[in-house]
Coordinates of C-alpha atoms in Angstrom, one line a residue:
M1 CA -10.6 -166.0 111.2
S2 CA -13.9 -164.6 110.5
G3 CA -14.4 -164.9 106.5
V4 CA -11.8 -167.4 105.7
R5 CA -13.4 -171.1 106.2
N6 CA -14.1 -174.1 104.4
E7 CA -17.8 -174.0 103.8
E8 CA -17.8 -177.1 101.7
S9 CA -15.9 -179.9 102.0
A10 CA -14.9 -181.0 98.5
V11 CA -11.6 -180.1 97.2
P12 CA -10.1 -180.9 93.7
G13 CA -8.2 -183.8 93.6
S14 CA -7.1 -186.6 90.5
D15 CA -10.8 -186.6 89.9
G16 CA -10.6 -182.8 88.1
G17 CA -12.4 -181.2 91.3
R18 CA -15.1 -183.5 91.7
G19 CA -14.7 -184.3 95.6
N20 CA -12.6 -185.9 97.9
G21 CA -15.3 -188.8 99.0
G22 CA -14.9 -192.4 99.3
E23 CA -14.1 -192.6 95.7
G24 CA -11.9 -189.4 95.7
G25 CA -8.4 -188.1 96.0
A26 CA -7.8 -187.9 99.8
G27 CA -7.6 -191.5 100.2
R28 CA -4.6 -191.4 97.8
W29 CA -2.9 -188.3 99.2
W30 CA -3.3 -190.2 102.6
D31 CA -2.0 -193.7 101.4
D32 CA 1.0 -191.8 99.3
A33 CA 2.3 -189.8 102.2
A34 CA 2.1 -193.2 104.2
T35 CA 4.1 -194.9 101.7
R36 CA 6.7 -192.1 101.7
A37 CA 6.9 -192.3 105.4
A38 CA 8.1 -195.9 105.4
R39 CA 10.5 -195.4 102.5
W40 CA 12.2 -192.8 105.1
R41 CA 12.1 -195.1 107.8
D42 CA 13.2 -198.2 105.2
G43 CA 15.7 -196.0 104.4
E44 CA 17.1 -194.2 108.0
A45 CA 20.1 -197.0 108.7
R46 CA 21.4 -196.2 105.3
W47 CA 21.7 -192.5 106.2
A48 CA 23.6 -193.5 109.5
A49 CA 25.9 -195.5 107.5
R50 CA 26.7 -192.7 105.0
W51 CA 27.2 -190.2 108.3
R52 CA 29.2 -193.0 109.7
D53 CA 31.4 -192.9 107.0
G54 CA 32.1 -189.0 107.7
R55 CA 30.9 -187.7 104.4
A56 CA 29.4 -184.8 105.2
G57 CA 29.8 -182.9 102.1
R58 CA 27.4 -184.7 100.0
V59 CA 24.5 -186.8 101.3
T60 CA 22.8 -189.3 99.3
W61 CA 19.6 -191.1 100.2
W62 CA 19.5 -194.4 98.3
R63 CA 16.1 -196.0 97.7
G64 CA 16.9 -199.6 96.7
E65 CA 20.3 -199.5 94.6
A66 CA 19.8 -196.0 93.3
P67 CA 20.2 -192.2 94.8
W68 CA 17.2 -190.1 94.5
W69 CA 18.1 -187.3 96.2
R70 CA 21.8 -185.5 96.3
G71 CA 22.7 -182.4 98.0
R72 CA 25.7 -180.0 98.7
A73 CA 26.0 -180.2 102.5
V74 CA 26.2 -176.7 103.3
A75 CA 26.2 -174.1 106.8
G76 CA 22.6 -174.9 108.7
A77 CA 20.3 -171.8 108.0
L78 CA 17.3 -173.3 110.4
V79 CA 17.4 -171.5 113.7
G80 CA 15.4 -171.0 117.0
C81 CA 13.4 -169.9 119.6
V82 CA 10.0 -169.1 120.3
V83 CA 8.2 -166.7 123.0
L84 CA 5.2 -168.8 124.6
G85 CA 3.5 -167.2 127.4
G86 CA 6.0 -165.0 128.4
G87 CA 8.5 -167.6 128.4
L88 CA 11.4 -168.1 126.2
L89 CA 12.1 -171.8 125.0
V90 CA 15.2 -171.9 123.1
V91 CA 16.9 -174.5 120.7
A92 CA 20.7 -175.4 120.8
P93 CA 22.1 -177.7 118.6
D94 CA 25.5 -178.9 119.0
G95 CA 28.8 -177.0 119.0
D96 CA 28.2 -174.1 116.6
G97 CA 24.6 -175.0 115.6
G98 CA 25.1 -178.4 114.2
A99 CA 26.4 -176.5 111.1
I100 CA 28.0 -178.3 108.2
G101 CA 30.1 -175.8 106.0
A102 CA 31.7 -176.4 102.9
G103 CA 35.0 -178.3 103.6
R104 CA 34.2 -179.3 107.1
G105 CA 33.2 -182.8 108.4
A106 CA 31.1 -181.5 111.2
R107 CA 27.9 -183.7 111.8
V108 CA 23.9 -182.5 112.1
A109 CA 22.7 -182.3 115.1
G110 CA 20.1 -185.3 116.2
A111 CA 21.2 -186.9 112.7
P112 CA 21.8 -190.5 113.1
G113 CA 25.4 -191.1 115.4
A114 CA 25.0 -187.4 116.3
P115 CA 24.6 -186.2 119.8
G116 CA 21.0 -185.3 121.0
A117 CA 19.6 -188.2 118.4
V118 CA 16.0 -189.2 119.7
A119 CA 16.3 -192.8 121.4
G120 CA 13.3 -194.8 122.2
A121 CA 10.7 -192.8 119.9
G122 CA 9.3 -195.1 118.2
G123 CA 8.3 -194.5 114.7
R124 CA 9.0 -190.7 114.6
A125 CA 12.7 -191.2 115.0
P126 CA 13.6 -191.6 111.7
V127 CA 11.6 -188.9 110.3
L128 CA 12.9 -186.7 113.3
A129 CA 16.1 -187.4 112.5
E130 CA 15.7 -186.9 108.5
V131 CA 14.3 -183.5 109.4
R132 CA 17.1 -182.6 111.5
A133 CA 19.6 -183.8 108.7
R134 CA 17.7 -181.5 106.2
A135 CA 17.6 -178.4 108.4
G136 CA 21.4 -179.1 109.4
A137 CA 22.0 -179.0 105.5
G138 CA 20.8 -175.3 105.5
V139 CA 18.1 -175.6 103.2
L140 CA 14.9 -174.5 104.8
A141 CA 15.8 -170.7 104.3
A142 CA 16.2 -171.3 100.7
G143 CA 12.9 -172.5 100.2
L144 CA 13.3 -176.4 100.1
S145 CA 10.9 -177.6 102.3
V146 CA 9.8 -179.9 104.8
G147 CA 6.1 -181.3 105.4
A148 CA 4.4 -179.3 108.2
D149 CA 4.1 -182.4 110.3
E150 CA 8.0 -182.4 110.3
L151 CA 8.1 -179.4 110.9
A152 CA 6.5 -179.2 113.8
V153 CA 8.7 -181.9 115.0
L154 CA 11.7 -180.1 114.1
V155 CA 10.5 -177.1 116.1
A156 CA 9.4 -178.4 119.0
D157 CA 12.4 -181.0 119.2
R158 CA 14.8 -177.8 119.1
E159 CA 13.3 -175.8 121.9
K160 CA 13.4 -178.8 124.0
R161 CA 17.0 -178.8 123.7
V162 CA 18.2 -175.3 123.6
R163 CA 17.1 -174.9 127.1
T164 CA 20.3 -175.8 128.5
R165 CA 21.9 -174.2 125.8
P166 CA 21.1 -170.7 125.6
R167 CA 23.9 -168.9 124.2
D168 CA 24.5 -171.2 121.2
S169 CA 24.5 -168.9 118.6
G170 CA 23.5 -172.2 116.0
A171 CA 20.7 -172.8 117.7
W172 CA 19.3 -169.2 117.6
A173 CA 19.5 -169.3 113.8
V174 CA 18.0 -172.9 113.4
L175 CA 14.7 -171.8 115.1
G176 CA 14.8 -168.3 113.4
A177 CA 14.7 -169.9 110.0
A178 CA 12.4 -172.8 110.8
Y179 CA 9.6 -169.7 112.1
V180 CA 10.2 -168.1 108.6
E181 CA 9.2 -171.4 106.8
R182 CA 6.5 -172.2 109.1
A183 CA 5.0 -168.7 108.1
R184 CA 5.4 -169.2 104.8
R185 CA 3.6 -172.5 104.6
T186 CA 0.8 -171.7 107.2
G187 CA 0.1 -167.9 106.8
R188 CA 1.2 -167.4 110.4
V189 CA 2.9 -164.0 110.1
S190 CA 3.0 -163.7 114.1
D191 CA 6.3 -166.4 113.4
L192 CA 8.3 -163.4 111.7
P193 CA 8.8 -161.4 114.6
R194 CA 9.4 -164.3 116.5
A195 CA 12.2 -165.4 113.7
E196 CA 13.4 -162.2 113.8
K197 CA 14.2 -162.2 117.6
A198 CA 16.1 -165.2 117.3
L199 CA 18.2 -164.6 114.3
R200 CA 19.2 -161.4 115.9
A201 CA 20.0 -163.4 119.0
S202 CA 22.3 -165.9 117.1
L203 CA 24.1 -162.5 115.4
R204 CA 24.7 -160.7 119.2
L205 CA 26.4 -164.2 120.3
R206 CA 28.1 -164.8 117.1
P207 CA 28.6 -161.4 115.4
H208 CA 31.1 -162.3 112.6
G209 CA 31.3 -165.1 110.2
N210 CA 27.8 -166.0 111.2
A211 CA 26.2 -167.1 107.7
D212 CA 23.5 -169.1 108.9
A213 CA 21.6 -166.4 110.7
L214 CA 22.5 -163.9 108.1
D215 CA 20.8 -166.5 105.7
G216 CA 17.6 -166.3 107.8
M217 CA 17.6 -163.0 107.9
T218 CA 18.0 -162.5 104.1
A219 CA 14.8 -165.1 103.9
L220 CA 12.8 -163.3 106.5
A221 CA 13.4 -160.2 104.3
N222 CA 12.6 -161.8 101.1
T223 CA 9.1 -163.3 103.2
R224 CA 8.2 -159.8 104.1
R225 CA 8.9 -158.4 100.5
D226 CA 11.5 -155.5 102.1
F227 CA 14.0 -156.6 99.4
P228 CA 16.7 -153.6 99.9
A229 CA 17.2 -155.4 103.4
A230 CA 17.2 -158.8 101.6
L231 CA 20.1 -157.5 99.8
R232 CA 21.8 -156.2 102.8
W233 CA 21.7 -159.3 104.5
G234 CA 22.3 -161.6 101.2
E235 CA 25.6 -159.9 100.6
R236 CA 26.7 -160.0 104.1
A237 CA 25.6 -163.7 103.7
V238 CA 27.9 -164.1 100.6
E239 CA 31.1 -162.6 102.1
A240 CA 30.9 -164.7 105.3
S241 CA 30.3 -167.9 103.4
P242 CA 31.4 -167.3 99.6
G243 CA 30.8 -171.4 98.7
R244 CA 27.2 -171.3 100.3
W245 CA 24.4 -172.0 97.2
T246 CA 21.5 -170.7 99.8
S247 CA 23.1 -167.4 100.2
H248 CA 23.2 -166.9 96.3
A249 CA 19.6 -168.2 96.2
L250 CA 18.2 -165.9 98.1
L251 CA 20.0 -163.0 97.2
L252 CA 18.1 -164.0 93.2
D253 CA 15.1 -162.7 94.9
A254 CA 16.3 -159.2 96.3
Y255 CA 18.1 -158.8 93.1
D256 CA 14.6 -159.4 91.3
G257 CA 12.6 -157.4 93.6
L258 CA 15.0 -154.8 93.6
G259 CA 15.0 -155.0 89.5
R260 CA 18.3 -155.7 88.9
Y261 CA 18.0 -158.3 86.6
K262 CA 21.7 -158.4 85.2
A263 CA 22.7 -159.2 88.8
V264 CA 20.4 -162.2 89.0
R265 CA 21.6 -163.4 86.1
G266 CA 25.1 -163.2 87.6
T267 CA 24.0 -164.7 91.0
L268 CA 22.4 -167.7 89.4
E269 CA 25.7 -168.5 87.3
R270 CA 27.4 -168.6 90.4
L271 CA 24.6 -170.7 92.3
L272 CA 24.8 -173.3 89.8
D273 CA 28.4 -173.3 90.2
A274 CA 28.2 -173.7 94.1
D275 CA 25.6 -176.5 93.5
S276 CA 23.4 -178.2 91.1
G277 CA 20.6 -180.5 93.4
P278 CA 17.0 -180.0 93.2
A279 CA 16.6 -176.8 95.2
A280 CA 19.3 -175.1 92.6
Q281 CA 17.3 -176.2 89.6
A282 CA 13.9 -175.0 90.9
W283 CA 15.8 -171.3 91.7
A284 CA 17.1 -171.6 87.9
A285 CA 13.9 -172.4 86.6
R286 CA 12.2 -169.5 88.3
V287 CA 14.7 -167.2 86.8
Y288 CA 14.5 -168.8 83.2
W289 CA 10.7 -168.4 83.5
D290 CA 11.3 -164.4 84.3
Q291 CA 13.4 -164.6 81.1
G292 CA 10.8 -166.3 79.2
R293 CA 13.2 -169.7 78.6
R294 CA 9.5 -171.4 78.9
E295 CA 11.1 -175.0 78.3
D296 CA 14.2 -174.5 80.1
A297 CA 12.4 -173.5 83.3
A298 CA 9.9 -176.3 82.6
A299 CA 12.8 -179.2 82.3
A300 CA 14.7 -178.0 85.2
L301 CA 11.3 -178.1 87.6
T302 CA 10.5 -181.6 86.4
D303 CA 14.5 -183.0 86.7
A304 CA 14.0 -181.0 90.5
A305 CA 10.7 -182.9 91.2
A306 CA 11.9 -186.2 90.0
A307 CA 15.1 -185.8 92.2
A308 CA 12.8 -183.9 95.5
G309 CA 14.0 -185.0 99.2
T310 CA 10.7 -184.9 100.8
P311 CA 6.7 -184.8 99.7
A312 CA 6.8 -181.0 100.7
E313 CA 9.6 -180.3 98.7
E314 CA 8.4 -182.7 95.7
A315 CA 4.7 -180.9 96.0
A316 CA 6.5 -177.4 95.8
L317 CA 8.3 -178.2 92.8
W318 CA 5.1 -179.5 91.1
V319 CA 3.4 -176.1 92.2
R320 CA 5.9 -174.1 90.4
A321 CA 5.4 -176.4 87.4
G322 CA 1.9 -176.0 87.5
E323 CA 2.2 -172.0 87.6
L324 CA 4.1 -172.1 84.7
A325 CA 1.8 -174.4 82.5
W326 CA -0.8 -172.0 83.3
E327 CA 1.0 -169.0 82.4
R328 CA 1.4 -170.7 78.8
G329 CA -2.3 -171.3 78.7
E330 CA -2.3 -174.9 79.1
P331 CA -4.6 -176.0 81.7
A332 CA -5.0 -179.2 81.7
E333 CA -1.5 -179.9 82.3
A334 CA -1.7 -177.1 85.4
S335 CA -4.1 -179.3 86.5
R336 CA -2.1 -182.4 86.3
Y337 CA 0.8 -180.3 87.8
F338 CA -1.3 -179.2 90.9
T339 CA -2.9 -182.9 91.5
A340 CA 0.6 -184.0 91.6
A341 CA 1.2 -181.6 94.1
T342 CA -1.8 -182.3 96.2
R343 CA -1.2 -186.2 96.3
A344 CA 2.3 -185.6 97.3
D345 CA 1.5 -183.1 100.0
P346 CA -2.3 -183.0 100.9
G347 CA -2.0 -179.6 102.8
A348 CA -0.1 -177.8 99.9
A349 CA -2.3 -174.6 99.6
D350 CA -0.8 -172.8 96.9
A351 CA -1.7 -176.2 94.7
L352 CA -5.4 -175.5 96.2
A353 CA -5.4 -172.0 94.8
G354 CA -3.5 -173.0 91.3
H355 CA -6.7 -175.7 91.1
G356 CA -8.9 -172.8 91.9
R357 CA -7.7 -170.9 89.2
V358 CA -7.7 -173.0 86.4
L359 CA -10.9 -174.2 87.0
A360 CA -12.4 -170.6 87.4
A361 CA -10.8 -169.7 83.8
T362 CA -12.1 -173.1 82.5
G363 CA -16.1 -172.5 83.6
R364 CA -15.6 -174.8 86.3
T365 CA -16.4 -171.9 88.7
A366 CA -18.2 -173.5 91.8
E367 CA -15.6 -175.9 91.8
G368 CA -13.5 -173.2 91.6
V369 CA -14.6 -171.2 94.6
R370 CA -14.4 -174.7 96.7
A371 CA -10.9 -175.0 95.9
Y372 CA -10.4 -171.4 96.5
R373 CA -12.0 -172.0 100.3
A374 CA -9.9 -174.7 100.8
A375 CA -6.7 -173.2 99.8
L376 CA -7.6 -170.1 102.4
T377 CA -8.5 -172.5 105.1
R378 CA -4.9 -174.2 105.1
R379 CA -2.8 -171.1 104.7
P380 CA -4.8 -167.5 104.8
S381 CA -3.4 -165.5 101.8
A382 CA -4.4 -162.0 101.0
R383 CA -3.6 -162.6 97.3
V384 CA -5.4 -165.6 97.1
A385 CA -8.6 -164.1 99.2
L386 CA -8.5 -161.3 96.6
E387 CA -8.6 -163.6 93.8
L388 CA -11.6 -165.5 95.5
G389 CA -13.5 -162.1 95.7
E390 CA -12.9 -161.4 92.1
L391 CA -14.2 -164.5 91.5
Y392 CA -17.6 -163.7 93.4
E393 CA -17.8 -160.7 92.1
S394 CA -17.6 -162.2 88.2
L395 CA -20.5 -164.3 89.2
G396 CA -22.7 -161.3 90.4
R397 CA -22.0 -162.3 94.1
A398 CA -21.7 -158.9 94.9
G399 CA -22.4 -159.2 98.9
A400 CA -19.8 -162.0 99.1
A401 CA -17.1 -160.1 97.2
A402 CA -17.6 -157.3 99.3
K403 CA -17.4 -159.9 102.2
Q404 CA -14.3 -160.9 100.9
Y405 CA -12.8 -157.8 100.2
G406 CA -13.1 -157.3 103.7
V407 CA -11.1 -160.6 104.5
V408 CA -8.4 -158.9 102.4
R409 CA -7.9 -156.0 104.0
E410 CA -8.0 -157.7 107.4
L411 CA -5.2 -159.9 106.0
V412 CA -3.1 -157.0 104.6
R413 CA -3.4 -155.4 108.3
R414 CA -2.2 -158.5 110.1
S415 CA 0.3 -159.1 107.6
A416 CA 1.9 -154.8 108.2
A417 CA 1.6 -155.4 112.1
A418 CA 4.2 -158.3 111.5
G419 CA 6.3 -156.4 109.1
V420 CA 5.1 -158.2 105.9
N421 CA 4.7 -155.5 102.8
E422 CA 1.5 -156.1 101.2
A423 CA 1.8 -153.2 99.0
L424 CA 1.2 -155.1 95.6
V425 CA -2.1 -156.9 97.3
L426 CA -3.2 -153.4 98.6
G427 CA -2.8 -151.6 95.7
A428 CA -4.8 -154.2 93.3
L429 CA -7.6 -154.1 95.9
E430 CA -7.8 -150.3 95.7
A431 CA -7.2 -150.0 92.2
D432 CA -9.7 -152.2 90.9
H433 CA -12.4 -152.3 93.9
G434 CA -11.9 -149.5 95.8
D435 CA -9.8 -146.2 95.7
P436 CA -7.5 -146.0 92.5
A437 CA -5.9 -142.8 94.0
K438 CA -5.1 -144.7 97.1
A439 CA -3.3 -147.3 95.0
V440 CA -1.3 -145.1 93.0
R441 CA -0.2 -143.5 96.4
V442 CA 0.6 -146.7 97.8
L443 CA 2.5 -148.3 94.7
R444 CA 4.5 -145.0 94.0
A445 CA 5.8 -145.3 97.3
E446 CA 7.0 -149.0 96.6
W447 CA 8.3 -148.0 93.5
R448 CA 10.5 -145.4 95.0
R449 CA 11.6 -148.2 97.4
Q450 CA 11.8 -151.3 95.0
P451 CA 11.2 -151.0 91.8
G452 CA 10.8 -154.2 90.2
L453 CA 8.8 -155.7 87.2
K454 CA 5.6 -156.8 89.3
V455 CA 5.0 -153.2 91.1
A456 CA 5.8 -151.4 87.4
D457 CA 2.7 -153.7 86.1
A458 CA 0.7 -152.8 89.4
L459 CA 1.4 -148.9 89.0
G460 CA 0.7 -148.5 85.4
W461 CA -2.5 -150.1 85.9
A462 CA -3.3 -148.0 89.2
L463 CA -2.7 -145.1 87.2
H464 CA -4.8 -146.4 83.9
R465 CA -7.8 -147.0 86.4
A466 CA -7.3 -143.3 88.3
G467 CA -7.3 -141.9 84.5
S468 CA -3.1 -140.7 84.2
H469 CA -3.3 -142.6 81.1
E470 CA -0.2 -141.5 79.3
E471 CA 2.0 -142.1 82.7
A472 CA 0.4 -145.5 82.9
L473 CA 1.9 -146.4 79.6
E474 CA 5.0 -145.6 80.8
Y475 CA 5.3 -148.3 83.3
A476 CA 3.4 -150.8 81.3
R477 CA 5.9 -150.2 78.9
R478 CA 8.8 -151.1 81.5
A479 CA 6.8 -154.0 82.8
T480 CA 6.8 -155.6 79.2
D481 CA 9.7 -154.5 77.0
P482 CA 12.4 -156.6 77.1
A483 CA 14.9 -153.8 76.3
R484 CA 14.0 -152.0 79.8
G485 CA 14.0 -155.1 82.1
G486 CA 10.5 -156.6 81.2
E487 CA 11.6 -160.3 80.3
V488 CA 8.7 -161.7 81.8
R489 CA 6.1 -162.8 78.9
S490 CA 3.3 -162.5 81.1
A491 CA -0.3 -162.4 79.5
V492 CA -1.6 -160.0 82.7
Y493 CA 1.2 -157.3 81.6
V494 CA 0.5 -157.5 78.1
H495 CA -3.0 -157.1 78.5
H496 CA -2.9 -154.4 80.9
R497 CA -0.8 -152.5 78.4
A498 CA -3.4 -153.1 75.6
E499 CA -6.1 -151.8 77.7
I500 CA -3.7 -148.7 78.4
E501 CA -3.0 -148.1 75.0
R502 CA -6.8 -148.4 74.0
A503 CA -7.7 -145.5 76.2
L504 CA -5.1 -143.5 74.8
G505 CA -6.2 -144.5 71.5
L506 CA -3.5 -146.3 70.3
T507 CA -5.5 -148.6 68.1
A508 CA -3.2 -150.6 66.5
S509 CA -0.9 -151.2 69.3
A510 CA -3.7 -151.9 71.5
R511 CA -4.9 -154.9 69.1
R512 CA -0.8 -156.3 68.9
H513 CA -0.8 -156.2 72.3
G514 CA -4.1 -157.8 73.1
E515 CA -3.5 -160.6 70.7
E516 CA 0.1 -160.9 72.4
A517 CA -1.9 -161.5 75.6
R518 CA -4.5 -164.2 74.1
R519 CA -1.9 -166.2 72.7
I520 CA 0.2 -166.2 76.0
N521 CA -2.7 -167.4 77.6
P522 CA -5.9 -167.5 76.1
Y523 CA -7.8 -168.4 79.0
L524 CA -7.1 -165.1 81.2

């Protein structure tokens, strides 16, 4: 894609962003990845023994003599189809898609001892079996990551197997969710329409009780930031299978995007009643964070990362911990977390973007630019591209900034073609670097559709930039007043409120909120 490329090879690593040469962090990242792969191979026999014992309701991976990951087995939400060159390739797990429902003893398709397990695949067989097992456990739709390579193996294998089972509803459900996960990880939004076709095919074949496909549709809608649709699909998934933690987890995003915060709290309770493993703790941490319970969020993320089941899952959790540390105004701690994430998964684009944010804010702007470029190389993101453009603008590089804003518009256009809602990014771009009146129009429509806190803050800022300061203050208050739902202690939200109050001549209130923003994050 023009305008998004890695022009400089240095990537922040454990050396604090000073490059990845022979003495840098890249070698250590790959060494760590190789070590983990060896652990997966060593643990494969023990996986098989557990499955042969028939304990499908609770799976434990053993490292030595102690468990290092434990998760509740639930119905599979990873599903599949892909249209390539006009030919339809489908993937079919066994039976009803290899789903493992609560209280059922079904086996994961392709897991050790199950029909379809790969034989003679050499060193890749253990990894493939592990991916299949985790896919069948229904965690990918709820955001529990596997690595990009493992995900590619899963997609290819499922495509190959489904050719002979085109009416298997579970197969369609598995690859559809896999496409959602791949789009999330890589930024390849063209995967999302394919995912929708697969998931709808699953629902046509099995219209009742198909919680796998319903979870996949909820995840797809959340990824597209279509929270009304996510709410409809998520509530259907819970109705179809009330005990699935994945369905409750996916509903959290929908309720949050719609500004229904009481529902968020109730859904979190049901989620933790259904499961208390690493993925559930990661979702809980997001809610704690939004409620201003920073210590609870940090503890939940640390515990979840220590119990992570794959390097990619570990990386995703460290990224969340890094973002939380950054929100608290702790750049050194945030940098350590982002470094841990890139060690676990060198392709973690969010970790590189987080590094860029920290480096730029602490004065290491050249390294910040390189980190942002590296992140965009791994995964095109309109939000990250906008941050890089603003960094260029702060450095007086007007030409580079203008070019980057063009990249943002192109990425927003591509996302819209795939059904992804980028109203918040487009609103921010227009408010600060384009036409504030257009930003107001875009964000008003977004507010009518899904009135969450992020939209309230963005609309308030756009109205301020367009000169409508009094109306802007109403939305800024919504975003920051706990009595009106604004529980998030965000330095950005409070800073926006301070600037709006300053424009209205509310000097004392503006000073108070400006100081609060600096207390939350002095590096804003």
